[in-house]
XYZ file of N, CA, C and O in Angstrom:
776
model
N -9.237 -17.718 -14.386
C -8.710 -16.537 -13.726
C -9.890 -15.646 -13.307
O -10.935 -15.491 -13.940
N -9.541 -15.071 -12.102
C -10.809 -14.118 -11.360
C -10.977 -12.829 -12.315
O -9.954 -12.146 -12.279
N -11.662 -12.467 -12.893
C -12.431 -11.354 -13.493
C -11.697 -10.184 -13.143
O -11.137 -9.488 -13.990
N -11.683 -9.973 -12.056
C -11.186 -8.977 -11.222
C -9.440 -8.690 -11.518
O -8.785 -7.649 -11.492
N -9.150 -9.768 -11.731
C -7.566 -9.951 -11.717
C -7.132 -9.821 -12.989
O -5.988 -9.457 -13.258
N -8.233 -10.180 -14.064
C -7.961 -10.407 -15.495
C -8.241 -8.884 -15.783
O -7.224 -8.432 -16.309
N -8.950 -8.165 -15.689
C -8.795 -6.477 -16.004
C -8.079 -6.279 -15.274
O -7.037 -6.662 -15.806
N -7.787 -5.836 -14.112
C -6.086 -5.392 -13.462
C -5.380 -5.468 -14.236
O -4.664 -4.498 -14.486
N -5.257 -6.831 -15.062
C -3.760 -6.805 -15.289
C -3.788 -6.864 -16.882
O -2.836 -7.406 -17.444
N -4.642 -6.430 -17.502
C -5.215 -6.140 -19.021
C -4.851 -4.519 -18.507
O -3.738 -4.038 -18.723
N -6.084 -3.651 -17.709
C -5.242 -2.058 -17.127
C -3.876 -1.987 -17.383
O -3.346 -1.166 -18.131
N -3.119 -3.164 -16.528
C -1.980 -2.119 -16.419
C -0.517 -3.118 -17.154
O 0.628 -3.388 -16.790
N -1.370 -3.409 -18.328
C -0.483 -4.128 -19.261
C 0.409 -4.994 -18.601
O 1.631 -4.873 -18.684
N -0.407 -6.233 -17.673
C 0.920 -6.731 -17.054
C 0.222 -8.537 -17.668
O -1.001 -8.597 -17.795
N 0.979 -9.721 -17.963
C 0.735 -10.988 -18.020
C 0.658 -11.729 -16.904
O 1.179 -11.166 -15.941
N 0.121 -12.963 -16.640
C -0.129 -13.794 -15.083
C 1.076 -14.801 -15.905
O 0.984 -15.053 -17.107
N 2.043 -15.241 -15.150
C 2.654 -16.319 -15.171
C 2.320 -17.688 -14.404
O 2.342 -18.863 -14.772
N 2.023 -17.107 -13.272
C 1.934 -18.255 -12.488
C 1.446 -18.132 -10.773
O 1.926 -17.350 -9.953
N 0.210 -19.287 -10.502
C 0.347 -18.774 -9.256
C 1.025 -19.179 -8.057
O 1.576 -20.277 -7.987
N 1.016 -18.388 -7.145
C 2.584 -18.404 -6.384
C 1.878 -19.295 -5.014
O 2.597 -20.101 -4.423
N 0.520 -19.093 -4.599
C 0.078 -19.632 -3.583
C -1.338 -19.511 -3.050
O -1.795 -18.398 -3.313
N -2.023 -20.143 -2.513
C -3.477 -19.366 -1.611
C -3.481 -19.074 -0.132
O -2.564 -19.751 0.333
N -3.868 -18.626 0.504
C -3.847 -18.207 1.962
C -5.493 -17.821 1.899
O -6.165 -17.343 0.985
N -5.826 -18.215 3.197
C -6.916 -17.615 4.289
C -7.849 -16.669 3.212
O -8.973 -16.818 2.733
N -6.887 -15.707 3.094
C -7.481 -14.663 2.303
C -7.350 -14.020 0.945
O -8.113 -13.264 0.344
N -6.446 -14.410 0.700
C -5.865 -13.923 -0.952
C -5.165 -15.116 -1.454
O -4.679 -16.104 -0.904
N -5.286 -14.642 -2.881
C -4.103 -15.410 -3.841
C -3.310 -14.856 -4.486
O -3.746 -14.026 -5.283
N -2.063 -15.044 -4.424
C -0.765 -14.914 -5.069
C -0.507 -15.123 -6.019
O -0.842 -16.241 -6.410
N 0.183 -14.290 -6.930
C 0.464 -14.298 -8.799
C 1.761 -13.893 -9.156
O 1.954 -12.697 -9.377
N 2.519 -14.562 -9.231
C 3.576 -13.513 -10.256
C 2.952 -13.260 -11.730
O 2.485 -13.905 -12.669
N 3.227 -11.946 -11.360
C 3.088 -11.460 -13.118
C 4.055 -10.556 -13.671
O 4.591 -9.746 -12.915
N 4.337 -10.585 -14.837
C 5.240 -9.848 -15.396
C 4.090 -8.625 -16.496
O 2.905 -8.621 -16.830
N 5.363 -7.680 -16.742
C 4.825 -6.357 -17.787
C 5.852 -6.958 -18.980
O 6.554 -7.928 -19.265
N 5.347 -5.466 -19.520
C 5.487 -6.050 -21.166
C 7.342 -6.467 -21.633
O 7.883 -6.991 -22.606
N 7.714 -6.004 -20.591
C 9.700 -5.859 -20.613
C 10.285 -6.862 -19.807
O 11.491 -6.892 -19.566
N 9.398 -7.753 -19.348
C 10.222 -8.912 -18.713
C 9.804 -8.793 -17.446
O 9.359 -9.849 -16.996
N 9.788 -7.660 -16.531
C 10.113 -7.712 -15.059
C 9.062 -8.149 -14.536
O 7.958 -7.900 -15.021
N 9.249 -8.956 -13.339
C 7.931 -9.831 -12.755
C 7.785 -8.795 -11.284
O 8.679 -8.140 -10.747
N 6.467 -8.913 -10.919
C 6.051 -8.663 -9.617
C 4.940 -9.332 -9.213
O 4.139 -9.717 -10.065
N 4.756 -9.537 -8.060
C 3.527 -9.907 -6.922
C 1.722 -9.507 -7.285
O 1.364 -8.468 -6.729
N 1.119 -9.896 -7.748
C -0.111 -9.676 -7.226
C -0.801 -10.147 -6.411
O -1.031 -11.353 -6.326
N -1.243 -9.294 -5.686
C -2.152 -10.087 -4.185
C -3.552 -9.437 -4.309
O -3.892 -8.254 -4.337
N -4.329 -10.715 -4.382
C -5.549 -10.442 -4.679
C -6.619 -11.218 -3.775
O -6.896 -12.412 -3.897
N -7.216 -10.256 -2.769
C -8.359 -10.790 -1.620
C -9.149 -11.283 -2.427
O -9.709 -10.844 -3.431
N -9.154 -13.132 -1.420
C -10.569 -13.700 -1.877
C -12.054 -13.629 -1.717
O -12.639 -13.812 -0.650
N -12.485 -13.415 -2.593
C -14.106 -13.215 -2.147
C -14.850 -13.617 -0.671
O -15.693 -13.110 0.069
N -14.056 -14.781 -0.704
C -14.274 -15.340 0.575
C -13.910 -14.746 2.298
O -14.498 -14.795 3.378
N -12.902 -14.319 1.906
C -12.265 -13.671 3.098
C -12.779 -13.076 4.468
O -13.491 -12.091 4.664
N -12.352 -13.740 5.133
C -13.112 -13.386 6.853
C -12.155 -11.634 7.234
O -12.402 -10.856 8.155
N -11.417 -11.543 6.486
C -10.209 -10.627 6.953
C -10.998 -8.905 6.475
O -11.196 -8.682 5.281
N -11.343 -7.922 7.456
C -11.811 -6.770 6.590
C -11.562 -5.987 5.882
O -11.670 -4.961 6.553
N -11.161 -5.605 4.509
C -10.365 -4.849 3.908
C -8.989 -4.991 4.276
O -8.287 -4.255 4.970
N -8.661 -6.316 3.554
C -7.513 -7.149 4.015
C -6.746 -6.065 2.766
O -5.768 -5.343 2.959
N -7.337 -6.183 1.788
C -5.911 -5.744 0.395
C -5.684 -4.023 0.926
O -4.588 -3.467 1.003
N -6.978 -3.420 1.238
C -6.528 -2.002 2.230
C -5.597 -1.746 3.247
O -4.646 -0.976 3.386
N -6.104 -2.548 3.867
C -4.889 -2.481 4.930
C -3.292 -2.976 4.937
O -2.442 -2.668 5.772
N -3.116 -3.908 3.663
C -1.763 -4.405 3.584
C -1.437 -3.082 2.627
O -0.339 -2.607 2.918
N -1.886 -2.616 1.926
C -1.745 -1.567 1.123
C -1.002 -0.501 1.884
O 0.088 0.018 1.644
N -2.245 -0.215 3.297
C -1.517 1.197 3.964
C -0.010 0.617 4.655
O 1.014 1.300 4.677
N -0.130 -0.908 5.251
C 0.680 -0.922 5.618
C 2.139 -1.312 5.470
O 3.055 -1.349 6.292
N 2.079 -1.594 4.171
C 3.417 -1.643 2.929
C 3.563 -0.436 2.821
O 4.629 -0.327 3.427
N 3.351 0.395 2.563
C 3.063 1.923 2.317
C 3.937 2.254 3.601
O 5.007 2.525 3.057
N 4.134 2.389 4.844
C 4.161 2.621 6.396
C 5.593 1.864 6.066
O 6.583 2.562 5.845
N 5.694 0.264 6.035
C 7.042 0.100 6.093
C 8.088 0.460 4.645
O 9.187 0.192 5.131
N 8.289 0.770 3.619
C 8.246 1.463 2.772
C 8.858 2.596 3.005
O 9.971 2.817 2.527
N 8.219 3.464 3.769
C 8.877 4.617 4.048
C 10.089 4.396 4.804
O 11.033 5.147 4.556
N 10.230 3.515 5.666
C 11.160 3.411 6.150
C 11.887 2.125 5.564
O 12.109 1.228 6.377
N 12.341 1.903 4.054
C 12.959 0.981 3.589
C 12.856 -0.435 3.788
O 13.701 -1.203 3.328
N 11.783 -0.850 4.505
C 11.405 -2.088 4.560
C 10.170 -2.771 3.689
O 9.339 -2.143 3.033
N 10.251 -4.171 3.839
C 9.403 -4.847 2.720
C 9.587 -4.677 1.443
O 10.209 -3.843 0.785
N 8.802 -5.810 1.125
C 9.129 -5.368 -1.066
C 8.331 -4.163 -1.243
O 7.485 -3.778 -0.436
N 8.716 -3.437 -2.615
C 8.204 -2.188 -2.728
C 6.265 -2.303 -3.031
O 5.599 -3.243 -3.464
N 5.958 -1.275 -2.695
C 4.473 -1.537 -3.070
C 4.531 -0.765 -4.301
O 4.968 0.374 -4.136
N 4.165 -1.117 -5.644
C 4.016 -0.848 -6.992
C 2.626 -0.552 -7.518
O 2.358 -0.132 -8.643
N 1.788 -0.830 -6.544
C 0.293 -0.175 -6.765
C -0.806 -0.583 -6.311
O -0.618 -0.955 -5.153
N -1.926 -0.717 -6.635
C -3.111 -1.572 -6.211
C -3.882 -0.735 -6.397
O -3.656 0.463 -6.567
N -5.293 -1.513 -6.376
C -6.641 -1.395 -7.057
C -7.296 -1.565 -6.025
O -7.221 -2.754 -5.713
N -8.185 -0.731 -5.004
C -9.010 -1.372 -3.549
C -10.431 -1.686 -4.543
O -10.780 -2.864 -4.460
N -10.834 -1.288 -4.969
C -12.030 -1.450 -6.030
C -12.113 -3.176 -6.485
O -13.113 -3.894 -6.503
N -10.702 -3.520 -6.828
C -10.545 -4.819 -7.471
C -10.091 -5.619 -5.798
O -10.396 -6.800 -5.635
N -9.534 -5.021 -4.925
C -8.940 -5.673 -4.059
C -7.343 -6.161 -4.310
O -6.701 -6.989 -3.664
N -6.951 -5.399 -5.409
C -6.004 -6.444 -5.764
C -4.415 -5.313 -5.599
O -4.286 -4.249 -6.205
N -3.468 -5.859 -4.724
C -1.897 -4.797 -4.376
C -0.934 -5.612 -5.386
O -1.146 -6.822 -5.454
N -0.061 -5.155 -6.054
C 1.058 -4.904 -6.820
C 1.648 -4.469 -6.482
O 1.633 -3.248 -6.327
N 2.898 -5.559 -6.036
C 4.616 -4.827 -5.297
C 5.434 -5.790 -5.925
O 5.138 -6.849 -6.478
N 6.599 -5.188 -5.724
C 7.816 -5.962 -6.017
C 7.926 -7.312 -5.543
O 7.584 -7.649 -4.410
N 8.588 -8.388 -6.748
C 8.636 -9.620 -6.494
C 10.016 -9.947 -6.016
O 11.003 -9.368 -6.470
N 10.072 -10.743 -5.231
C 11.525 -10.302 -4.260
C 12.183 -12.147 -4.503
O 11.874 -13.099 -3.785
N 12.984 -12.177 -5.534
C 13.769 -13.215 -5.635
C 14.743 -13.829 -4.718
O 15.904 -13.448 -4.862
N 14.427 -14.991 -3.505
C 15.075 -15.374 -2.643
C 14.184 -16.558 -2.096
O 13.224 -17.025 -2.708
N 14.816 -17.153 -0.348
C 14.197 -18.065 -0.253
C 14.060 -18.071 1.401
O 15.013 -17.710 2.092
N 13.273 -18.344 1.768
C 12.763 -18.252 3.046
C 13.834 -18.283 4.500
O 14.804 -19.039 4.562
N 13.497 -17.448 5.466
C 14.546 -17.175 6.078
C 15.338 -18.733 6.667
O 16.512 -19.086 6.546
N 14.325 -19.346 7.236
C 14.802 -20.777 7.769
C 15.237 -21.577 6.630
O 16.101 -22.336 7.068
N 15.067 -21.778 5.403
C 15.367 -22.662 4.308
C 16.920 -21.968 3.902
O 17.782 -22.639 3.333
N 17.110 -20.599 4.270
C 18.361 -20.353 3.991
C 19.658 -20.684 5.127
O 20.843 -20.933 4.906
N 18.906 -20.576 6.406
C 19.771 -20.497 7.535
C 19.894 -22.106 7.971
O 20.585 -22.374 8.954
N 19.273 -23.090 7.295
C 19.448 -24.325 7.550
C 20.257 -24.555 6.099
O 20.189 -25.734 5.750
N 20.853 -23.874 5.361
C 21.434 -24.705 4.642
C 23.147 -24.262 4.545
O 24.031 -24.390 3.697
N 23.014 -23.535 6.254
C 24.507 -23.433 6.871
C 25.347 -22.233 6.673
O 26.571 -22.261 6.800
N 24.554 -20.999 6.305
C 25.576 -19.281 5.533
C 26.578 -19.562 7.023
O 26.443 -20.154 8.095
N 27.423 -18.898 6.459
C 28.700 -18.204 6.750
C 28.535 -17.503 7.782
O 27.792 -16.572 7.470
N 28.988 -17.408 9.448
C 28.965 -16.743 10.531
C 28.857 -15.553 10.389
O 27.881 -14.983 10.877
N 29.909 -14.791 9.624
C 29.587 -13.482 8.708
C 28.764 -13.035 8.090
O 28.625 -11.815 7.992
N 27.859 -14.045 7.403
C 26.896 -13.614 6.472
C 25.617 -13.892 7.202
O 24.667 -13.519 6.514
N 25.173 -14.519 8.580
C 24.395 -14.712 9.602
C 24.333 -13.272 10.239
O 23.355 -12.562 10.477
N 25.966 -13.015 10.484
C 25.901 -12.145 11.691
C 25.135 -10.476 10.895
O 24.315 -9.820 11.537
N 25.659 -9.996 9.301
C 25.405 -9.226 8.475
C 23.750 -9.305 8.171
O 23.192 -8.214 8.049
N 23.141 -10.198 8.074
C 21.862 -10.612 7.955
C 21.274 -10.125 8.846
O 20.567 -9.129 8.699
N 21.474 -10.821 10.125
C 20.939 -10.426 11.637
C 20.855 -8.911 12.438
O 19.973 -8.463 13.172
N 22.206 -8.292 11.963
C 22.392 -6.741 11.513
C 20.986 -6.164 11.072
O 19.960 -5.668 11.536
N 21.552 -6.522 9.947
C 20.154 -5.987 8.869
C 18.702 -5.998 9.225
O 17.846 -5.152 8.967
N 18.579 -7.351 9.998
C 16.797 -7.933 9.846
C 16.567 -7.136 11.671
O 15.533 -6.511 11.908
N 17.437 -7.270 12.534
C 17.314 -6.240 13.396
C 17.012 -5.007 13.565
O 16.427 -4.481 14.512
N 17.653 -4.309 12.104
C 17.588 -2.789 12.349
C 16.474 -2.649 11.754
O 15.830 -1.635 12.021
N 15.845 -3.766 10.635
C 14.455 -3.211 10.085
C 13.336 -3.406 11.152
O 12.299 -2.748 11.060
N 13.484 -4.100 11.939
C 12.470 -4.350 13.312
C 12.704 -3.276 14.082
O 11.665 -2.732 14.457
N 13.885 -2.684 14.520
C 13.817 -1.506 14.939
C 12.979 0.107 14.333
O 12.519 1.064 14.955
N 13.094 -0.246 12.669
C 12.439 0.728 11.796
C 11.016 0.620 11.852
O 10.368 1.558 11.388
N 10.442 -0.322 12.322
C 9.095 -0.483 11.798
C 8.741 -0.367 13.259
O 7.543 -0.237 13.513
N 9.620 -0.394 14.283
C 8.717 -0.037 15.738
C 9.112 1.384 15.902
O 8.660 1.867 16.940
N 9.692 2.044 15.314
C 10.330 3.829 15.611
C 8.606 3.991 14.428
O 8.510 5.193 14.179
N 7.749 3.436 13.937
C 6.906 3.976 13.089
C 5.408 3.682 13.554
O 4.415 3.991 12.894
N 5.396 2.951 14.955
C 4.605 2.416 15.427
C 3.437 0.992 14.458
O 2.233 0.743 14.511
N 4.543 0.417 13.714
C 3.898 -0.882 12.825
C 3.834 -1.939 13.567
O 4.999 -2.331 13.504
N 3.185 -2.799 14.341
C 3.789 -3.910 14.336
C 3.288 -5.041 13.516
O 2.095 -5.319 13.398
N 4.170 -5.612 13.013
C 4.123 -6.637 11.862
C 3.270 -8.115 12.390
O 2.549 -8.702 11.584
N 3.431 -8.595 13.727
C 2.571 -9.193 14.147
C 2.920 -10.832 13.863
O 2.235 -11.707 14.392
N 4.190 -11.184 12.869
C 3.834 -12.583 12.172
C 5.277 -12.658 11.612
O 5.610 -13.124 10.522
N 6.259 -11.979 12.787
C 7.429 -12.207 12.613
C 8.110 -13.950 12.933
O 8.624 -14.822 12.233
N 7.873 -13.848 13.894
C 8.360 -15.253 14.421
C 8.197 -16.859 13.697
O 8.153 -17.146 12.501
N 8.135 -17.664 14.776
C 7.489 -19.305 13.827
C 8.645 -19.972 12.960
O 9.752 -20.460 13.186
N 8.034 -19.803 12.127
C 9.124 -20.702 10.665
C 9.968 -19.819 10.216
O 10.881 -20.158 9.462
N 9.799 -18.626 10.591
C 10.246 -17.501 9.839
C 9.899 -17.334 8.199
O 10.706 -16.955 7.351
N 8.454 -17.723 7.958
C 8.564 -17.652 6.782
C 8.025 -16.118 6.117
O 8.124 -15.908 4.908
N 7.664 -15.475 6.712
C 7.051 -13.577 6.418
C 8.867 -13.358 6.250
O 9.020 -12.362 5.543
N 10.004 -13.842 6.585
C 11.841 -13.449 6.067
C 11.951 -13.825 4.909
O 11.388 -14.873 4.592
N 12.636 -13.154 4.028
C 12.965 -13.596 2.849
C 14.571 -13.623 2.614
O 15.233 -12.782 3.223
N 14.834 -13.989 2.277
C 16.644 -14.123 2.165
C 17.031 -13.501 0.925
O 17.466 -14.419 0.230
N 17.102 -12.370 0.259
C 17.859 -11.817 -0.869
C 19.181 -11.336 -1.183
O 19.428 -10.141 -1.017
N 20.156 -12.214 -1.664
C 21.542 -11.794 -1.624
C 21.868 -11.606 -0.161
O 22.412 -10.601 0.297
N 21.581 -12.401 0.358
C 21.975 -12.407 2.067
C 21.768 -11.528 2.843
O 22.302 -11.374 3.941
N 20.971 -10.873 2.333
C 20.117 -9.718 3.088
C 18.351 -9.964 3.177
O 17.739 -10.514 2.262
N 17.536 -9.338 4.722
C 16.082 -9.820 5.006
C 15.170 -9.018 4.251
O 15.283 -7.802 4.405
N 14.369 -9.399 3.538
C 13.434 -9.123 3.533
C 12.103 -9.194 3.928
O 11.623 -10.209 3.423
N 11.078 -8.448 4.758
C 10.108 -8.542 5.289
C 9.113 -8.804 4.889
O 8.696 -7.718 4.485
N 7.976 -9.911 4.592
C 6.814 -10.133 4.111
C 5.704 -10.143 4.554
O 5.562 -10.348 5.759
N 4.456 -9.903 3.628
C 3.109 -10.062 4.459
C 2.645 -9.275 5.294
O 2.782 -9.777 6.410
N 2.145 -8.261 5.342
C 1.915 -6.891 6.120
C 0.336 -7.112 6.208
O -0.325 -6.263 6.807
N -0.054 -7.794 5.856
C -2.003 -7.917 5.988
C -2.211 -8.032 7.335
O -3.307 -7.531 7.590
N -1.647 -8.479 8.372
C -1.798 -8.187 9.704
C -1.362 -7.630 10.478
O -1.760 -7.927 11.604
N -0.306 -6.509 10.371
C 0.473 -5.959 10.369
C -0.722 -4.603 11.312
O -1.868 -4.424 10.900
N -0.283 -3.989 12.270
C -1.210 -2.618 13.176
C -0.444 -1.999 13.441
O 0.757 -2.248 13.551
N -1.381 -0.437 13.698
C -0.796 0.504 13.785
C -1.823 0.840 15.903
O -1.773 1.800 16.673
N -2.340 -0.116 15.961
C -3.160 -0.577 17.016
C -2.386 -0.679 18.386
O -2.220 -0.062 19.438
N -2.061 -1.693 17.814
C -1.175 -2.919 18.898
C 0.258 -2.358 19.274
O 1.040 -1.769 18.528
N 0.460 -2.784 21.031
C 2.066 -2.537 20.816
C 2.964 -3.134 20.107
O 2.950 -4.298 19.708
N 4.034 -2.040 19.893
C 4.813 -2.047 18.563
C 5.895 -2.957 20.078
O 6.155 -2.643 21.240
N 6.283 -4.334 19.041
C 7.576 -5.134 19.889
C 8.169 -6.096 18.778
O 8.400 -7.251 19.137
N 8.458 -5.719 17.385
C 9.193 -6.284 16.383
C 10.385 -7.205 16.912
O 10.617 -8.413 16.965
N 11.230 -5.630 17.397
C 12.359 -6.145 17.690
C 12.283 -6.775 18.868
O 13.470 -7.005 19.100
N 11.688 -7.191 19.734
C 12.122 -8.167 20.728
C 11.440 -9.581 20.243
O 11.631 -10.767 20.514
N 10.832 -9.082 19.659
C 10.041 -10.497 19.298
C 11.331 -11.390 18.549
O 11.765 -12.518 18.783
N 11.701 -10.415 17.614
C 12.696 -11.025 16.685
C 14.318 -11.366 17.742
O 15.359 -11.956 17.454
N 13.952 -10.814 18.737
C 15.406 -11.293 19.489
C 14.886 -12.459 20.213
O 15.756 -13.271 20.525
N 13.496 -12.790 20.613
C 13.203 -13.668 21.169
C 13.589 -14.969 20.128
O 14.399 -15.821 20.493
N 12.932 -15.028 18.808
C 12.891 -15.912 17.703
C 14.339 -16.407 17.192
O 14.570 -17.495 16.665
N 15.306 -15.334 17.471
C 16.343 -15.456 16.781
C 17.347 -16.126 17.953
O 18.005 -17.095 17.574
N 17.487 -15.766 19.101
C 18.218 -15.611 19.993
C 17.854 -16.649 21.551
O 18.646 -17.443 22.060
N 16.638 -16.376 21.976
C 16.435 -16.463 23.257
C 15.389 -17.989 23.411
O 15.435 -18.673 24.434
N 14.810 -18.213 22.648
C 14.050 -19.679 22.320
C 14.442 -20.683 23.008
O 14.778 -21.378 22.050
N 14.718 -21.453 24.094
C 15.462 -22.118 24.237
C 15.136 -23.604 23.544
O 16.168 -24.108 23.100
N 13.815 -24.510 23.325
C 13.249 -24.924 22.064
C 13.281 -24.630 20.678
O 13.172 -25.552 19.869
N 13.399 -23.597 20.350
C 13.590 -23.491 18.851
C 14.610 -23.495 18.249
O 15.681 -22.917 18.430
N 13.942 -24.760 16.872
C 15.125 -24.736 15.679
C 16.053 -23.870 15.437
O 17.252 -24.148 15.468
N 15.415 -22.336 15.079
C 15.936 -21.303 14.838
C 16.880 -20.925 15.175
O 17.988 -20.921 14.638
N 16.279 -20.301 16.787
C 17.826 -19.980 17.842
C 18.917 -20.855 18.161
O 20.053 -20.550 18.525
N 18.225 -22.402 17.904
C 19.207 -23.576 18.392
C 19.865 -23.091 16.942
O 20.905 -22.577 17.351
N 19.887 -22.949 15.546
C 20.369 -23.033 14.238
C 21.724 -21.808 14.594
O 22.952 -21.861 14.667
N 20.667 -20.754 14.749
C 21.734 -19.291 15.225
C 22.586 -19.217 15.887
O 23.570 -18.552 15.564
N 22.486 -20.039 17.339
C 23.614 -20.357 18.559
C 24.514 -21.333 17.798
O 25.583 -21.336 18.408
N 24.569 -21.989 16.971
C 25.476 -22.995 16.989
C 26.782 -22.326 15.435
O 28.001 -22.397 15.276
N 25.621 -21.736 14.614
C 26.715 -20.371 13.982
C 27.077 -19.652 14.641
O 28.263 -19.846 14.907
N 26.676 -18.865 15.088
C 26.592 -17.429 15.572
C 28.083 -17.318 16.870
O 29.152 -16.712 16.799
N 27.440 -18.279 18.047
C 28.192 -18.605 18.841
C 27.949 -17.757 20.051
O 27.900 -16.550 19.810
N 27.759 -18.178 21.513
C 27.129 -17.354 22.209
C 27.950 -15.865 22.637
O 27.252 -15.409 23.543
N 28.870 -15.106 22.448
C 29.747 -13.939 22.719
C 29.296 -13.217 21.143
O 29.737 -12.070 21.073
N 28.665 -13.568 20.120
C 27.698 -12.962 19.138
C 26.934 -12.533 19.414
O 26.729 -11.326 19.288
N 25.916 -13.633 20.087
C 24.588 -13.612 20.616
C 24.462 -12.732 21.421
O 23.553 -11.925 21.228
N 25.122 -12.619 22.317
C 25.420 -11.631 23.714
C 25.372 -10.300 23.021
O 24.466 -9.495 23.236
N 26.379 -10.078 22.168
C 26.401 -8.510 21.463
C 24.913 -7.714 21.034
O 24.565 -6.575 21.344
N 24.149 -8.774 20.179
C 23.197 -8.425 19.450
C 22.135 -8.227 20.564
O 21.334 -7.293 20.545
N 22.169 -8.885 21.242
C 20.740 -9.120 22.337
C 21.048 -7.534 23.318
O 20.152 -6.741 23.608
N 22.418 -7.383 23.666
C 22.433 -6.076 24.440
C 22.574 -4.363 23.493
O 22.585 -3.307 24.125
């Protein structure tokens, strides 16, 4: 275990269970505190091409946050590099929507993951890494959750929500939208897109 990660979480009385993944730039931990409850540590790798990658996901969890999006941010260390947020029990947006929800529970979802793309462009965020596999979606109790804010600007034009109507809706190649049109049904589709 990284030095860095092993005082963090000696500080703030929390245990490493397990790690969750590596990326580009950080590695992923669930860890739990002394009462059971698990959360996220994200901790930039030494290596990292990314500049004050754990800073900037910091401010910008922080940014969506205010406006009720993403898992909660629970703390971080820029010294250590290392952010602590809520661990968000669910399963990736496409791994859920391929395993067939309920037109209702698509259309309630789509609701939801819409209006938070709308929230995070009324704040000038753009998240940047919406689209693809949809894997930055998280599926919790059939509701989205937003992941991964490390690339996430306050720079760039803000276009969440079209992006996400493009991904969801307008694709004419993609799994996704092909997955969505064939629940959803196109006089759905029509509603949400206007």
């Amino acid at each position: 275990m990284d030095k860095s990660l092993e005082s963090f979480l000696e500080e703030e009385n929390l245990s490493l269970c397990q790690s969750l993944g590596r990326g580009r730039s950080s590695h992923i931990f669930l860890v739990k505190n002394l009462s059971g409850k698990r959360f996220v540590a994200k901790v930039e790798r030494p290596d990292s091409t990314r500049f004050k990658m754990a800073e900037r996901e910091a401010e910008n969890l922080g940014k969506a946050n205010s406006r009720g999006v993403g898992p909660r941010l629970e703390g971080f260390d820029l010294g250590k590099k290392i952010i602590l947020m809520e661990f968000v029990e669910g399963q990736t947006f496409s791994t859920w929507l391929f395993s067939n929800p309920e037109r209702k529970a698509l259309k309630f979802f789509t609701k939801a993951l819409l209006g938070q793309a709308k929230a995070l462009d009324s704040i000038g965020l753009d998240h940047g890494q919406l689209a693809g596999r949809g894997k930055n979606i998280l599926v919790r109790k059939n509701k989205p959750v937003i992941i991964d804010f490390e690339k996430a600007s306050c720079q760039r034009k803000c276009h969440n929500l079209s992006v996400l109507q493009g991904f969801l809706f307008r694709n004419p190649r993609g799994a996704i939208a092909e997955k969505v049109r064939k629940i959803m049904g196109k006089k759905e589709i029509e509603k949400f897109i206007s």
